[in-house]
PDB file of C-alpha atoms in Angstrom:
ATOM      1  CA  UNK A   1      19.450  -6.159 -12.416  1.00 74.00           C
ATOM      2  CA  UNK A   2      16.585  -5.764 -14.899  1.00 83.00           C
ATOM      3  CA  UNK A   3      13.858  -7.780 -12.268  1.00 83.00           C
ATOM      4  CA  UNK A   4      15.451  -4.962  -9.142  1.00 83.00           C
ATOM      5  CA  UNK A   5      14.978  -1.769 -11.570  1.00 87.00           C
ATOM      6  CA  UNK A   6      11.066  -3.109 -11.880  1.00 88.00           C
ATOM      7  CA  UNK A   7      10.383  -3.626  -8.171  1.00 85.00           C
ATOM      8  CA  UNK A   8      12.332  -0.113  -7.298  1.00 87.00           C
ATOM      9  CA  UNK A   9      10.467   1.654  -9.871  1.00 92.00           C
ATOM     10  CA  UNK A  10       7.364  -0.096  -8.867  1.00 87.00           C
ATOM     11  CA  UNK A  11       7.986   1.019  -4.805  1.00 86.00           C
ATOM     12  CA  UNK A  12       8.727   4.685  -6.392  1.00 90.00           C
ATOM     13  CA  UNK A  13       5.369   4.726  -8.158  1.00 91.00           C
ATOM     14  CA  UNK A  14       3.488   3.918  -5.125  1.00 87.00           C
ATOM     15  CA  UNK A  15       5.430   6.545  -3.165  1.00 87.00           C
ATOM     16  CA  UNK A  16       4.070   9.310  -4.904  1.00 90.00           C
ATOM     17  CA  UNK A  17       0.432   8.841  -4.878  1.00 90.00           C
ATOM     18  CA  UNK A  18       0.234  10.435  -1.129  1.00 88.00           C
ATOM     19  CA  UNK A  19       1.046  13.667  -2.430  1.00 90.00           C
ATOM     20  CA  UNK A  20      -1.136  13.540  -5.703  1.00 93.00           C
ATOM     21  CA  UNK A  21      -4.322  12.492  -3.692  1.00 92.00           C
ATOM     22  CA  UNK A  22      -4.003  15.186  -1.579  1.00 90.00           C
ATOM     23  CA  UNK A  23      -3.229  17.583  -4.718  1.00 91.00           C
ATOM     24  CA  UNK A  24      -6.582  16.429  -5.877  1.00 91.00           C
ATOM     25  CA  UNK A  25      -8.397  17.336  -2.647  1.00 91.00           C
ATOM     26  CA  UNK A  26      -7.773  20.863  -3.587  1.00 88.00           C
ATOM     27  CA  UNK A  27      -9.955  20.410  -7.051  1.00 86.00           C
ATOM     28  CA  UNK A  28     -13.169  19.166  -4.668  1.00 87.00           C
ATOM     29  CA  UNK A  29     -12.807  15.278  -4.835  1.00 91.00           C
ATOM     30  CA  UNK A  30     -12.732  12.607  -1.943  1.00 91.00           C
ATOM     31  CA  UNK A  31     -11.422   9.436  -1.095  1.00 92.00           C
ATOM     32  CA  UNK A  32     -14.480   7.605  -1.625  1.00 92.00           C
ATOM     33  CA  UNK A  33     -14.534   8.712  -5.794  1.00 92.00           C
ATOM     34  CA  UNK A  34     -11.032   8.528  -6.146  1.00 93.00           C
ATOM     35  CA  UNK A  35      -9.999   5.056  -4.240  1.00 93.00           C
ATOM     36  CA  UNK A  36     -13.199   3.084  -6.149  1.00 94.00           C
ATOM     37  CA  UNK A  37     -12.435   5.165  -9.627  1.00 94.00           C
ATOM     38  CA  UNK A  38      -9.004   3.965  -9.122  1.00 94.00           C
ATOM     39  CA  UNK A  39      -9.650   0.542  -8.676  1.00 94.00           C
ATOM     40  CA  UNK A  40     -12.336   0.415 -10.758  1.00 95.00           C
ATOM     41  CA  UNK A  41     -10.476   1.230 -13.767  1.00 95.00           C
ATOM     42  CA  UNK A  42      -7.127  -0.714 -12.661  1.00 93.00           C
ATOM     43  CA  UNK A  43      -9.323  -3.556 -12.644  1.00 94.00           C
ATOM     44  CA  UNK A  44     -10.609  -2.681 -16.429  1.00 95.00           C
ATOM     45  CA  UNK A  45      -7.220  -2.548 -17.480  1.00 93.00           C
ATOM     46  CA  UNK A  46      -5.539  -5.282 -15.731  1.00 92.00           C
ATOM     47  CA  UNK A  47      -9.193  -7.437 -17.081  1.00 92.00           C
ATOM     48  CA  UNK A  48      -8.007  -6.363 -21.026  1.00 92.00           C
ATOM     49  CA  UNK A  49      -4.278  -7.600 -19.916  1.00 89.00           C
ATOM     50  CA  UNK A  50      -5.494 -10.692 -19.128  1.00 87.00           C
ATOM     51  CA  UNK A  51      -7.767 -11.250 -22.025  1.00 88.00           C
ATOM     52  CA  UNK A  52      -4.951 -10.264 -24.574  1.00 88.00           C
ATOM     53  CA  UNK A  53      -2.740 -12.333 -23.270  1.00 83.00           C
ATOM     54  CA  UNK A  54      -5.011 -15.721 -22.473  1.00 79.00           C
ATOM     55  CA  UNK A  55      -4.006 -19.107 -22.673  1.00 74.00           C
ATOM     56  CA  UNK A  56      -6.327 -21.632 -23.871  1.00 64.00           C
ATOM     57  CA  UNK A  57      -4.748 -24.310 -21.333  1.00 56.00           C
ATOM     58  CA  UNK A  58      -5.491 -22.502 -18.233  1.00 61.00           C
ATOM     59  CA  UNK A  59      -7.622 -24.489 -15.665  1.00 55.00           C
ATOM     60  CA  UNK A  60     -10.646 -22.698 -14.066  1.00 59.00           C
ATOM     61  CA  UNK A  61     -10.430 -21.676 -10.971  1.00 69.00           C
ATOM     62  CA  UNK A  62     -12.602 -22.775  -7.910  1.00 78.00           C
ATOM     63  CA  UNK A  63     -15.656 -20.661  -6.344  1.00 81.00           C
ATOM     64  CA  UNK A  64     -13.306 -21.005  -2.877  1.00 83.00           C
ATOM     65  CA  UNK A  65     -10.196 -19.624  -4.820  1.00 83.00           C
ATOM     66  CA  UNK A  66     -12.499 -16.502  -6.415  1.00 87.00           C
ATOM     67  CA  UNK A  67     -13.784 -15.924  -3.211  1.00 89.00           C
ATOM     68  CA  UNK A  68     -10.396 -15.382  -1.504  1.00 87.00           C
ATOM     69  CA  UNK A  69      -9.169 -13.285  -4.365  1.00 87.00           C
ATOM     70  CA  UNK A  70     -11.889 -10.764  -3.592  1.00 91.00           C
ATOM     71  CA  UNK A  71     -11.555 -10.772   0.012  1.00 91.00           C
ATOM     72  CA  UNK A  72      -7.927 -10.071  -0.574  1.00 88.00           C
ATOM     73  CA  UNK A  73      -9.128  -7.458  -2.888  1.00 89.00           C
ATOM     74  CA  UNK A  74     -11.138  -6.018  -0.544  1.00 94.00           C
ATOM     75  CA  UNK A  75      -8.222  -5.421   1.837  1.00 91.00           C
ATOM     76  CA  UNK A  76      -6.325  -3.568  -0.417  1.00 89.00           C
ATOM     77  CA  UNK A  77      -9.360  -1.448  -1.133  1.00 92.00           C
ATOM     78  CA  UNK A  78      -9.708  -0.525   1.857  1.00 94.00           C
ATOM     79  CA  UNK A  79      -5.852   0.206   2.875  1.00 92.00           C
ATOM     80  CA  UNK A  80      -6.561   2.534  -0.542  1.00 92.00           C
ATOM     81  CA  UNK A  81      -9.674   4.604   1.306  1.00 95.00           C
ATOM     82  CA  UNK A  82      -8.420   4.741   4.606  1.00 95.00           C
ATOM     83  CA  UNK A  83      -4.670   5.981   3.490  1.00 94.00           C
ATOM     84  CA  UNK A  84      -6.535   8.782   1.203  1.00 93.00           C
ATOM     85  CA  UNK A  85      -8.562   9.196   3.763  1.00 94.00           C
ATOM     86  CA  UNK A  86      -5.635   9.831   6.234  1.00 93.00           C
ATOM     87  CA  UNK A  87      -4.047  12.351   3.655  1.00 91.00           C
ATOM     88  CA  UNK A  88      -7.088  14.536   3.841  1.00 90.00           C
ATOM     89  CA  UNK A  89      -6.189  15.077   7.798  1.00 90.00           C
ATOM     90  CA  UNK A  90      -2.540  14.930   8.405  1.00 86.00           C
ATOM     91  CA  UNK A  91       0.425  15.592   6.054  1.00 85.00           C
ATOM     92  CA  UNK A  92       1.333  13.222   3.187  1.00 85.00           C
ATOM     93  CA  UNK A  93       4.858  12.491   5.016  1.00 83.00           C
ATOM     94  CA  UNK A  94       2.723  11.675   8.411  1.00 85.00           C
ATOM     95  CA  UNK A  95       0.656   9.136   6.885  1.00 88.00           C
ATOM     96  CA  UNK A  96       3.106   7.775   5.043  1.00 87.00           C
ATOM     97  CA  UNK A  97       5.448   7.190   7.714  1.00 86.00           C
ATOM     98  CA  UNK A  98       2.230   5.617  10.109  1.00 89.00           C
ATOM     99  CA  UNK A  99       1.430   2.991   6.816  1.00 89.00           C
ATOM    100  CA  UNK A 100       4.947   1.757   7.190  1.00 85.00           C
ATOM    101  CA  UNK A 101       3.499   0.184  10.436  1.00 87.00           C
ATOM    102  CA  UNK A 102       2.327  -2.601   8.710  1.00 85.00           C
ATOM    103  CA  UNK A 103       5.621  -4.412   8.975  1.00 81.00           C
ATOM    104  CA  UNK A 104       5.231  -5.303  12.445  1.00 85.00           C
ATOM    105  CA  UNK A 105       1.381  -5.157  11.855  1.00 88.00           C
ATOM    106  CA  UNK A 106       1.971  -8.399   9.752  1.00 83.00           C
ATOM    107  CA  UNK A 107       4.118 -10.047  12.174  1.00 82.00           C
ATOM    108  CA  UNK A 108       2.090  -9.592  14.727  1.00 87.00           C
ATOM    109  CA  UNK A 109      -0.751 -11.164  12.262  1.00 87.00           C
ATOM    110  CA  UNK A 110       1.647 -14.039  11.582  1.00 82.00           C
ATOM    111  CA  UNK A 111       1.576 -14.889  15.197  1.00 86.00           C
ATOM    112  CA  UNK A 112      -2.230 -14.385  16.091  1.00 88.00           C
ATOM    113  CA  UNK A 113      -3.354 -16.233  12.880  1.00 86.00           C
ATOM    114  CA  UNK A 114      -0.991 -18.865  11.886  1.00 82.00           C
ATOM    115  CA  UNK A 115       1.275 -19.070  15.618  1.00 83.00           C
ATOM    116  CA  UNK A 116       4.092 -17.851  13.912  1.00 81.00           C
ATOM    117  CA  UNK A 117       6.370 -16.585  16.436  1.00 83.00           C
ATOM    118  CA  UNK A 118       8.810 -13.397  15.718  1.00 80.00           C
ATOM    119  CA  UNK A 119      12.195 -13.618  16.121  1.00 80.00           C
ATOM    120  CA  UNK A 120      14.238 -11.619  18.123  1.00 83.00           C
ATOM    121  CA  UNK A 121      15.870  -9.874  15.643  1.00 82.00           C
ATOM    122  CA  UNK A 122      12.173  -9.087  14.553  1.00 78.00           C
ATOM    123  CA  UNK A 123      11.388  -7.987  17.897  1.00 84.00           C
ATOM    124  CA  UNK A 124      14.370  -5.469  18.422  1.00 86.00           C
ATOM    125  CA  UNK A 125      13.957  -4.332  14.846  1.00 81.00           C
ATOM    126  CA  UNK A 126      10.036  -3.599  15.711  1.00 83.00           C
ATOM    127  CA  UNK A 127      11.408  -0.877  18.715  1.00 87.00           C
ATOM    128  CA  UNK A 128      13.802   0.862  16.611  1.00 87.00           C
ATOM    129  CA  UNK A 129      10.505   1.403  13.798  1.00 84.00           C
ATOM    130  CA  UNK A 130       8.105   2.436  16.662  1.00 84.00           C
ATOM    131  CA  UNK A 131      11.444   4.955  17.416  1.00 86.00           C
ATOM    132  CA  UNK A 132      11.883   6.164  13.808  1.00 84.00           C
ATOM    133  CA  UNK A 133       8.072   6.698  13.576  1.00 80.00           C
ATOM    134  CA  UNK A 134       7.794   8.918  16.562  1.00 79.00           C
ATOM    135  CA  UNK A 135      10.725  10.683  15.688  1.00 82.00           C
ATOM    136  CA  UNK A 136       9.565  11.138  11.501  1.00 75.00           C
ATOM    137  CA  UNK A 137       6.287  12.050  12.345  1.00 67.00           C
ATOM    138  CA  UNK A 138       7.167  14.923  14.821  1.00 64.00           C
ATOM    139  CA  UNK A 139       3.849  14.325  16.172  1.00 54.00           C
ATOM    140  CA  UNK A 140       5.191  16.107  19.895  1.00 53.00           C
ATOM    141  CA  UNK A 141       6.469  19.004  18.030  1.00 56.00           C
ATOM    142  CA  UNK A 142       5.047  22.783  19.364  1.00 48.00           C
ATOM    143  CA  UNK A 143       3.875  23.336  22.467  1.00 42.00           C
ATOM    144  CA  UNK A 144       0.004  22.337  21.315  1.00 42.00           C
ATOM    145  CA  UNK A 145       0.817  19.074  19.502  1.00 42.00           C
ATOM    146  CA  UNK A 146      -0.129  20.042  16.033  1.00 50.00           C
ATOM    147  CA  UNK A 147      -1.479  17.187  15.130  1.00 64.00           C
ATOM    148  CA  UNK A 148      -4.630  15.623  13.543  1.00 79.00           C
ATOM    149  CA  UNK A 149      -5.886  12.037  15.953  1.00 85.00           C
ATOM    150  CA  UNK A 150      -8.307  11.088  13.262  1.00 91.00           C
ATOM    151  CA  UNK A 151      -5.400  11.488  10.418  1.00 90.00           C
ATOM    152  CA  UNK A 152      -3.078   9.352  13.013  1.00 90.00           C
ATOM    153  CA  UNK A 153      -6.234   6.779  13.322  1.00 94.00           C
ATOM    154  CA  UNK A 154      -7.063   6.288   9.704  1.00 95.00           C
ATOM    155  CA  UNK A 155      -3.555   5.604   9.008  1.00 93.00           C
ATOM    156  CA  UNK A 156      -3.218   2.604  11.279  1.00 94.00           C
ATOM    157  CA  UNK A 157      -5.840   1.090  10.259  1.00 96.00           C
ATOM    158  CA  UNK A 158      -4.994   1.483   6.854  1.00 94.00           C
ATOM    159  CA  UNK A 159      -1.439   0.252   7.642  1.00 92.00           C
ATOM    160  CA  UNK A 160      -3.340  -3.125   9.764  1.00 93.00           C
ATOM    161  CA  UNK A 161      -5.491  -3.136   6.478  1.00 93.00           C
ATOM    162  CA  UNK A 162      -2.352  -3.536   4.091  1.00 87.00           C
ATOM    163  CA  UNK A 163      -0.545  -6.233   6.619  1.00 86.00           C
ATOM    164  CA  UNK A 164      -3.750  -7.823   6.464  1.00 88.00           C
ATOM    165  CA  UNK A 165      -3.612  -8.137   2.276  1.00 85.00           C
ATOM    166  CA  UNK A 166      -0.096  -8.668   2.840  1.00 80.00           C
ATOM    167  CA  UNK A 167      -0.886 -11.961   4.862  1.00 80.00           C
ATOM    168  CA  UNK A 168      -3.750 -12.986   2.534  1.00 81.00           C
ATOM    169  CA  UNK A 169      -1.768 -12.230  -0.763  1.00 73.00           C
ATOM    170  CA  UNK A 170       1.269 -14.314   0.207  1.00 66.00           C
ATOM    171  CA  UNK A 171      -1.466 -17.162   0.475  1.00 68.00           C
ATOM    172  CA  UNK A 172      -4.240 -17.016  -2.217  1.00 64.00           C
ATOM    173  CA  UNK A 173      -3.684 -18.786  -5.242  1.00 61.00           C
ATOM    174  CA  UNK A 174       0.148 -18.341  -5.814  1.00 58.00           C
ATOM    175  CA  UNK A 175      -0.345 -20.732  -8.808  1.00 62.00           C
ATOM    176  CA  UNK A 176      -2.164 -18.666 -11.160  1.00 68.00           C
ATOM    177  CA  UNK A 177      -1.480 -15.758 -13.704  1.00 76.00           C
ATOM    178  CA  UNK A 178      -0.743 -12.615 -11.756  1.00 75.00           C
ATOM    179  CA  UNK A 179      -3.209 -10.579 -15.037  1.00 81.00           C
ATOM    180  CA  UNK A 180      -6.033 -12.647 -13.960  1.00 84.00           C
ATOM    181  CA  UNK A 181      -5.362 -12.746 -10.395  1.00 83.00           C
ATOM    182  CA  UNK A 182      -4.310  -9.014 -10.525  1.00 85.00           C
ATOM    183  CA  UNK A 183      -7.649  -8.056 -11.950  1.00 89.00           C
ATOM    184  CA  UNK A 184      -9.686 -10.678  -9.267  1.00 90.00           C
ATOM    185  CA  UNK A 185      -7.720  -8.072  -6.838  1.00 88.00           C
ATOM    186  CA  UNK A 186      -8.579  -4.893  -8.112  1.00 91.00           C
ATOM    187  CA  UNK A 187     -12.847  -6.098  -8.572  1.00 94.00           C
ATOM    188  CA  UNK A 188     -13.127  -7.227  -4.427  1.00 93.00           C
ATOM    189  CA  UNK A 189     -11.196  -3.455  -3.993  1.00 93.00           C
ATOM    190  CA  UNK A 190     -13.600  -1.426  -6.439  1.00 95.00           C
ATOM    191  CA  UNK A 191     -16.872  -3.480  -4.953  1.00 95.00           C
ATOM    192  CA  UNK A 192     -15.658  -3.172  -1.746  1.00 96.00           C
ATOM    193  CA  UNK A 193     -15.102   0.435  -1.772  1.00 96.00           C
ATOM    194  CA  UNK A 194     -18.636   1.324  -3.746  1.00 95.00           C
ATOM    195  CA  UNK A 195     -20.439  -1.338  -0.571  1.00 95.00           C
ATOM    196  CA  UNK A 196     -19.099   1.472   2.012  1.00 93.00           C
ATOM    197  CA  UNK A 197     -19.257   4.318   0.245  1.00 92.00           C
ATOM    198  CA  UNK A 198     -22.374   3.986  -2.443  1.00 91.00           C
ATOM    199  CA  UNK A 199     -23.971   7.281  -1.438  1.00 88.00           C
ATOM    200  CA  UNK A 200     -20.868   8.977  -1.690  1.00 88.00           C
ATOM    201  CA  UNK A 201     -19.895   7.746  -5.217  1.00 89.00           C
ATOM    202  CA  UNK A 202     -23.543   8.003  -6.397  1.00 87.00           C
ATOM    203  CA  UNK A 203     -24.513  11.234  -5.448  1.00 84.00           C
ATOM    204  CA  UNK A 204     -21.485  13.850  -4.140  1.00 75.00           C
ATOM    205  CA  UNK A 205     -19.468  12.859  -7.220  1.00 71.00           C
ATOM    206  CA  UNK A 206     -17.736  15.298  -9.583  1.00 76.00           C
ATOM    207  CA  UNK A 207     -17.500  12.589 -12.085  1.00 79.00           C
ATOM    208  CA  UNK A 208     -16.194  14.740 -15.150  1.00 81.00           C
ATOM    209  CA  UNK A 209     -13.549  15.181 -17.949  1.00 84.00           C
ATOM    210  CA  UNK A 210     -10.821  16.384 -15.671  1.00 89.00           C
ATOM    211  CA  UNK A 211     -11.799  13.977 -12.742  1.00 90.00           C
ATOM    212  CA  UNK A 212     -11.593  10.906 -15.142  1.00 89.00           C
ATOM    213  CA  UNK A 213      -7.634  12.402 -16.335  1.00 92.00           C
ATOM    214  CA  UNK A 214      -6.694  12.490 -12.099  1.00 93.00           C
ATOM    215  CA  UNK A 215      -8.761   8.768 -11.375  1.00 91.00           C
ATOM    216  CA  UNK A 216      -6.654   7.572 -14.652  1.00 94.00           C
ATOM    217  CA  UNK A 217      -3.531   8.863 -13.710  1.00 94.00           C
ATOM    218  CA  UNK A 218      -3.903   7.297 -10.399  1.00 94.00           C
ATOM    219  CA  UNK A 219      -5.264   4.143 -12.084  1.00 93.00           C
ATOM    220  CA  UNK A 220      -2.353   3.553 -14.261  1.00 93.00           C
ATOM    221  CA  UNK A 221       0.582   5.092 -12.098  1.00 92.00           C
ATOM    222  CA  UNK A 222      -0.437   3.763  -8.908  1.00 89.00           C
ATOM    223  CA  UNK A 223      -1.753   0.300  -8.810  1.00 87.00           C
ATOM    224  CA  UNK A 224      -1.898  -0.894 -12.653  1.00 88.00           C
ATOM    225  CA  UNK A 225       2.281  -0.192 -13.349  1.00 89.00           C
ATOM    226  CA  UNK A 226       3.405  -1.321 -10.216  1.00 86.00           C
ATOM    227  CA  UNK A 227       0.872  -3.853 -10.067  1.00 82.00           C
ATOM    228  CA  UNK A 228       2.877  -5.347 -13.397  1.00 83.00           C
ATOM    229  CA  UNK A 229       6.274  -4.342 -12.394  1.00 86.00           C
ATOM    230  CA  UNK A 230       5.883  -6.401  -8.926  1.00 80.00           C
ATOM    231  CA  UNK A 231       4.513  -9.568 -10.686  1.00 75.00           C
ATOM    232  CA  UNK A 232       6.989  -9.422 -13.477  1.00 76.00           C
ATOM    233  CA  UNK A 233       9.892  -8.576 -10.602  1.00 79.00           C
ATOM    234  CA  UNK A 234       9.102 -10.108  -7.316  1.00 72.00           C
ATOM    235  CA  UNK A 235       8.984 -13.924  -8.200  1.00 69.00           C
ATOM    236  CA  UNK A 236      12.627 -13.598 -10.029  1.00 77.00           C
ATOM    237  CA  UNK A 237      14.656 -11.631  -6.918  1.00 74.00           C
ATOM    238  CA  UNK A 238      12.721 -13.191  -4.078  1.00 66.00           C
ATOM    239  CA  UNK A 239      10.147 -11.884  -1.408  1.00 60.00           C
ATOM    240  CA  UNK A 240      13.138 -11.301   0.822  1.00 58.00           C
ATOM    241  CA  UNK A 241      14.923  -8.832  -1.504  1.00 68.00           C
ATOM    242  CA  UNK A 242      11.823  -7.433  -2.806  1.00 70.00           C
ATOM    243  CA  UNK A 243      10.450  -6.420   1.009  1.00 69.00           C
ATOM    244  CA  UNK A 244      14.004  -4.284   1.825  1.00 70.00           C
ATOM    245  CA  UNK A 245      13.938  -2.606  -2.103  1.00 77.00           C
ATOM    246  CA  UNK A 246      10.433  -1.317  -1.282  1.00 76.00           C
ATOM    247  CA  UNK A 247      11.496   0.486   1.597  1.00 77.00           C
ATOM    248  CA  UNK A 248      12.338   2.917  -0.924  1.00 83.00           C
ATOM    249  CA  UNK A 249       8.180   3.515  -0.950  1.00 84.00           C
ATOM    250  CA  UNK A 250       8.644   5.796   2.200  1.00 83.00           C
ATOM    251  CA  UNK A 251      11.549   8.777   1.421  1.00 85.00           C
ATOM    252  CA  UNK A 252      10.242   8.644  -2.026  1.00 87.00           C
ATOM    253  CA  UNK A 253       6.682   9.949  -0.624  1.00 86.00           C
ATOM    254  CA  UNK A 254       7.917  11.886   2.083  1.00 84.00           C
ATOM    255  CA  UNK A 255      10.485  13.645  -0.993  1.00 86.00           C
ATOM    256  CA  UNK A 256       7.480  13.668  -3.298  1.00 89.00           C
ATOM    257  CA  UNK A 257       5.527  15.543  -0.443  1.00 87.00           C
ATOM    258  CA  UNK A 258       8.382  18.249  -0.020  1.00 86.00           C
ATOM    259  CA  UNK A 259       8.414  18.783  -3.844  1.00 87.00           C
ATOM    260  CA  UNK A 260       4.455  18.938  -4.413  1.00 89.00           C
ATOM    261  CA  UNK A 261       2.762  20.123  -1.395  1.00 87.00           C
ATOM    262  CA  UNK A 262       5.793  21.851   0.238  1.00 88.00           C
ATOM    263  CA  UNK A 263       6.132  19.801   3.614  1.00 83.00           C
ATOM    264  CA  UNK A 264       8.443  20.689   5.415  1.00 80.00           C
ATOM    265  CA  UNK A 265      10.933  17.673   6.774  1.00 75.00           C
ATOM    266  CA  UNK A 266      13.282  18.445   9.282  1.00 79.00           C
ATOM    267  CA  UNK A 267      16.700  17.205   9.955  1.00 82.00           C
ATOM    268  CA  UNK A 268      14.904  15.169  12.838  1.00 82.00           C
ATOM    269  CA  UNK A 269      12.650  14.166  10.859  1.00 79.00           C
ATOM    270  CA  UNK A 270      15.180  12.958   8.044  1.00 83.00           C
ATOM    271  CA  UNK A 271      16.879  10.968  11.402  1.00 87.00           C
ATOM    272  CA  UNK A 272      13.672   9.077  12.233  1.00 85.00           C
ATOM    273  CA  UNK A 273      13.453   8.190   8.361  1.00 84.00           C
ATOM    274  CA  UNK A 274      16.448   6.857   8.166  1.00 87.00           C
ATOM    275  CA  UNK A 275      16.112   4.772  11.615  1.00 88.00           C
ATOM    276  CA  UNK A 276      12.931   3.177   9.907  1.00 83.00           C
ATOM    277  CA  UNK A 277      14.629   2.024   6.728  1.00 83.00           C
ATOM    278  CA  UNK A 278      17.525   0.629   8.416  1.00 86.00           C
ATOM    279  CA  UNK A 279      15.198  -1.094  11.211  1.00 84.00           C
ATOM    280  CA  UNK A 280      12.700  -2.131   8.557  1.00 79.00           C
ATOM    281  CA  UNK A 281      15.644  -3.630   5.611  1.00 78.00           C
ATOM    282  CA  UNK A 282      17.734  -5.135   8.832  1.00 80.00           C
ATOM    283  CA  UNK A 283      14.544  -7.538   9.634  1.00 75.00           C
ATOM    284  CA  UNK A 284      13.866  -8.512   6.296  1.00 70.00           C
ATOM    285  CA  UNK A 285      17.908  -9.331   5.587  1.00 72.00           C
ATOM    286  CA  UNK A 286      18.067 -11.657   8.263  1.00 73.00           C
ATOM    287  CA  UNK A 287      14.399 -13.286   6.978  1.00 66.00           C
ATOM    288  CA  UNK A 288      15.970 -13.336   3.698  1.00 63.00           C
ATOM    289  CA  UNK A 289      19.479 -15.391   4.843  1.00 63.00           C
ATOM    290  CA  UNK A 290      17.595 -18.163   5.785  1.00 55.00           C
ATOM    291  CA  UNK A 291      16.386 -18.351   2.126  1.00 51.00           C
ATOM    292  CA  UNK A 292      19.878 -18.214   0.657  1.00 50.00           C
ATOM    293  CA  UNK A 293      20.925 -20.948   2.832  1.00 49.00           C
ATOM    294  CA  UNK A 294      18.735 -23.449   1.752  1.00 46.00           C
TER     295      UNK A 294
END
């Protein structure tokens, strides 16, 4: 019970940082400062975890095995900008709803990459998300379409972004200690994120007392905690489990998004929600019963 309390609380954590990000647009700052001070600092933190808690037996690792740690982190940097980036556009529950894409985004990876074929189950379950999303987002609602198509495009490619570390997480050095691979992570993001955004970060900063509170808060709450909470959580319940219990990750930020920035969700909206959660924690049940049968 302990090891599903972590990986909820973990999926909660990330749910809110929609709504915070684009809180913090209001005080001046951008995506660029915000998704490399976040990573950035994660990675400081997570590096001091993994010095404390060092073991004198553990083997180097290889220049290939660095390498795809910081690709990997580079994904997840930039799922970070382009999400933020989406926020600044479209509502928090909107982009949100788009990022949850990624579940048949890695699928469809699956099969491209390694010729993994979806089931059918994974195939019916992939309509009934596309369903949910149109009907969450409201994107047809009014007679004009109020709607941003640059919010709409950032978000899918931050939700192919995410798929994408999703894919290269499952598969880069599951043998090591999650601190030290954590921290490999959060570097690639932070380097990644300066490499496309330098003149951004350098010069239309507001790199300040209060900034450095918000990029900590967002350091520690959204990537470092859950970053902990997953590693500590997801190896003792399973991938299986883990994928339906961070479902949660969605209502929690379109709820965070009502409560902060006063979105509105409507009843439809609520409907398409719920069609996504059940479409998105049927798929991974029936990936997970071939686990428990083994």
């Amino acid at each position: 019970m302990t090891y599903i309390v972590m990986v909820l609380l973990g999926a909660i954590l990330y749910g809110t940082m929609s709504s915070f990000v684009k809180l913090s647009y209001s005080r001046g700052y951008n995506a660029a400062e915000i998704s490399f001070t976040q990573a950035a600092l994660a990675a400081l933190l997570l590096g001091i975890c993994a010095f404390v808690t060092r073991k004198n037996n553990t083997a180097p690792r290889t220049r290939k095995v660095l390498l795809s740690l910081l690709l990997t982190g580079s994904l997840i940097g930039l799922t970070n900008f382009l999400y933020y980036q989406s926020v600044n556009y479209s509502s928090a529950s909107l982009s949100i709803v788009i990022l949850m894409q990624f579940t048949w985004f890695s699928l469809l990876l699956e099969w491209l990459i390694f010729k993994k074929r979806p089931s059918r189950i994974e195939l019916v379950t992939v309509i009934f998300i596309l369903l949910g999303t149109v009907i969450a987002g409201d994107i047809f609602s009014g007679p004009k379409y109020s709607f941003s198509l640059k919010g709409i495009v950032l978000a899918l490619l931050s939700s192919l972004t995410y798929a994408s570390y999703i894919v290269a997480n499952g598969r880069a050095d599951n043998g090591g200690r999650w601190q030290s691979k954590s921290t490999l992570i959060m570097v690639g993001s932070a380097c990644t994120i300066f490499l496309i955004n330098s003149k951004t970060i350098l010069w239309d900063n507001h790199f300040d007392g209060v900034f450095l509170l918000w990029a900590m808060f967002f350091a520690v709450v959204g990537t470092t905690i859950p970053t902990a909470l997953f590693a500590a959580g997801i190896p003792k319940i399973g991938a299986g489990v883990s994928a339906i219990l961070m479902t949660v990750e969605l209502p929690v930020a379109v709820l965070c998004a009502g409560l902060v920035l006063n979105e509105r969700v409507s009843l439809l909206q609520a409907i398409g929600i719920v069609i996504m959660l059940a479409a998105i924690s049927t798929m991974n049940y029936y990936k997970l019963k071939p686990e428990k049968q083994k």
